[in-house]
mmCIF file of C-alpha atoms in Angstrom:
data_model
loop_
_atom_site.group_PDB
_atom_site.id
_atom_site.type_symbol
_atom_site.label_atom_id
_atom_site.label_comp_id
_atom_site.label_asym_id
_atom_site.label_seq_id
_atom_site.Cartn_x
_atom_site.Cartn_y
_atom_site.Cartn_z
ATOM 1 C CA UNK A 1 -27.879 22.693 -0.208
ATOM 2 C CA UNK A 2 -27.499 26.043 1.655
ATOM 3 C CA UNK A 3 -25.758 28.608 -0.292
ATOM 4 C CA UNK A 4 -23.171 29.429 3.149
ATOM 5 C CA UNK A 5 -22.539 25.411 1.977
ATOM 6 C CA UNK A 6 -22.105 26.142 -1.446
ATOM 7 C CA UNK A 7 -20.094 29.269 -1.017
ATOM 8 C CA UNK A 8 -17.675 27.233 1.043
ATOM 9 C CA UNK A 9 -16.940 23.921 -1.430
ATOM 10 C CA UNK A 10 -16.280 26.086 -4.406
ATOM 11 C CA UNK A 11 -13.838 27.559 -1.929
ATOM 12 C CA UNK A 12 -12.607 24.199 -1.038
ATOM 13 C CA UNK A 13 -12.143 23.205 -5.029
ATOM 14 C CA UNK A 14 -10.318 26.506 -6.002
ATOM 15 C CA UNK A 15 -7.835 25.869 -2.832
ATOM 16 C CA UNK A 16 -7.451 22.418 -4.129
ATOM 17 C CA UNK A 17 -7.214 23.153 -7.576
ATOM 18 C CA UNK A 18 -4.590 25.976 -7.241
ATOM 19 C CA UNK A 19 -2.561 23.301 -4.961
ATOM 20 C CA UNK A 20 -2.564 20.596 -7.758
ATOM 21 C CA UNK A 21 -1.820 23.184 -10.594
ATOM 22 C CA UNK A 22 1.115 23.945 -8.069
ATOM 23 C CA UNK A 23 2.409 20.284 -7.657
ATOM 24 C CA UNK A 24 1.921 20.067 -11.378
ATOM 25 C CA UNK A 25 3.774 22.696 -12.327
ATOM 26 C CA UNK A 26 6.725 21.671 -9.869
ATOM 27 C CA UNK A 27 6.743 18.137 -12.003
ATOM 28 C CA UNK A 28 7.547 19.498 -15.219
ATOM 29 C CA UNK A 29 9.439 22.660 -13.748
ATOM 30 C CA UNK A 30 13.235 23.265 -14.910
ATOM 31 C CA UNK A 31 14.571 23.866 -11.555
ATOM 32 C CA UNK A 32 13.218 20.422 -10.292
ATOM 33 C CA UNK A 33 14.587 18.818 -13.173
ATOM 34 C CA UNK A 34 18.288 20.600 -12.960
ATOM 35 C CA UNK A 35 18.440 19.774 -8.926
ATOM 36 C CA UNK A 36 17.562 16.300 -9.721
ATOM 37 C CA UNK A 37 20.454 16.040 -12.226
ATOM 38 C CA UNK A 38 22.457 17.675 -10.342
ATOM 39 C CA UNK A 39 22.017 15.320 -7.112
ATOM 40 C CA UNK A 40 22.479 12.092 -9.749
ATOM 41 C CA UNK A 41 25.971 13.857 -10.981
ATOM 42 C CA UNK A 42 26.978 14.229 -7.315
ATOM 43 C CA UNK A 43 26.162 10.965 -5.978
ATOM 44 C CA UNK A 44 27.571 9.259 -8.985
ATOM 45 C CA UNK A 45 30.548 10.993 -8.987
ATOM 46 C CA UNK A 46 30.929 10.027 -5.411
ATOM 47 C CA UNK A 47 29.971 6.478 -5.945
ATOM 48 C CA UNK A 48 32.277 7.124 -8.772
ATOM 49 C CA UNK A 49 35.615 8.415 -6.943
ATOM 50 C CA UNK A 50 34.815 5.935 -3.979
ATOM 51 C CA UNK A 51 35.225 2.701 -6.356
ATOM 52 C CA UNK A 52 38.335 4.419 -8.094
ATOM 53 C CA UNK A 53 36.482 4.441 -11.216
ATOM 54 C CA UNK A 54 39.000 5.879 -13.970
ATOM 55 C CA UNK A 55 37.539 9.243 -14.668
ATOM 56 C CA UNK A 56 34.685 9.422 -12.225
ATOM 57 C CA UNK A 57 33.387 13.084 -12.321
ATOM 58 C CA UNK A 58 33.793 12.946 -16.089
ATOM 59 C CA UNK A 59 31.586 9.306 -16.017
ATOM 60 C CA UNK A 60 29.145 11.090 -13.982
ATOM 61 C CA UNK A 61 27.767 12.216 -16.717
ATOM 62 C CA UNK A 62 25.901 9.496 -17.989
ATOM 63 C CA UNK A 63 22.997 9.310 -15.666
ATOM 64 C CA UNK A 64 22.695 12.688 -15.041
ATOM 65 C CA UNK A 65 22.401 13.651 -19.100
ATOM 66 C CA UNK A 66 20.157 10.361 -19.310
ATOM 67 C CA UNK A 67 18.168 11.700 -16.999
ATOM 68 C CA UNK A 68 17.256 14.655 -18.563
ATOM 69 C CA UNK A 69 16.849 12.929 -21.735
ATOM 70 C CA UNK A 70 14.333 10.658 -20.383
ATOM 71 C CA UNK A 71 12.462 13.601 -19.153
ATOM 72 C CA UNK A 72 12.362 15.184 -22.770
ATOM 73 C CA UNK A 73 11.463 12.460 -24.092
ATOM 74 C CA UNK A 74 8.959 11.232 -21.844
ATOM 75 C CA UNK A 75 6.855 14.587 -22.936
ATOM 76 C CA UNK A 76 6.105 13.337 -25.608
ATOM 77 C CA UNK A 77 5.220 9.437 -24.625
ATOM 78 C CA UNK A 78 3.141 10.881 -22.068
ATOM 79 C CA UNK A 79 1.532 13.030 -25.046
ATOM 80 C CA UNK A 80 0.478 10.372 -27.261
ATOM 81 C CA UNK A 81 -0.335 7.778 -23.967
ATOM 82 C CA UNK A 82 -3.218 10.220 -22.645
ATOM 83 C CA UNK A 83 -4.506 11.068 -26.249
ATOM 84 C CA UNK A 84 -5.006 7.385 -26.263
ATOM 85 C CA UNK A 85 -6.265 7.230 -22.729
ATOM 86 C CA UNK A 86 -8.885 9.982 -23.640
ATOM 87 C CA UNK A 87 -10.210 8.322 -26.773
#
């Protein structure tokens, strides 16, 4: 392999890598997490208010706050899942 060829894949991986460390770090961001809750209290309480659900914005809650409870707690399932994935 030529070293111009060489020069240029390791070039290639970095790009790459630094993209998927990007993407990565988007999944298990905060502000990806709050916009997603947010958009589930929104279109609940919508869905909510357009049945004429007794307290709808209030009932909205419940998927949005399960929703971010699944994500903590999917931390540590995915934890223990590639420990044993690794072994």
């Amino acid at each position: 392999m030529q070293p111009e060829n060489l020069q240029k894949e390791i070039q290639e991986i970095k790009t790459r890598n630094k993209r998927v460390e990007g993407d990565k770090a988007w999944e298990v961001s905060w502000t990806r997490r709050g916009f997603i809750m947010m958009a589930t209290y929104i279109i609940a309480g919508i869905w909510l208010t357009i049945i004429h659900d007794s307290l709808p914005w209030l009932k909205a809650c419940v998927p949005a706050g399960g929703y971010i409870f699944s994500t903590l707690s999917l931390v540590a399932l995915k934890k223990r899942w590639v420990e044993r994935y690794n072994k």
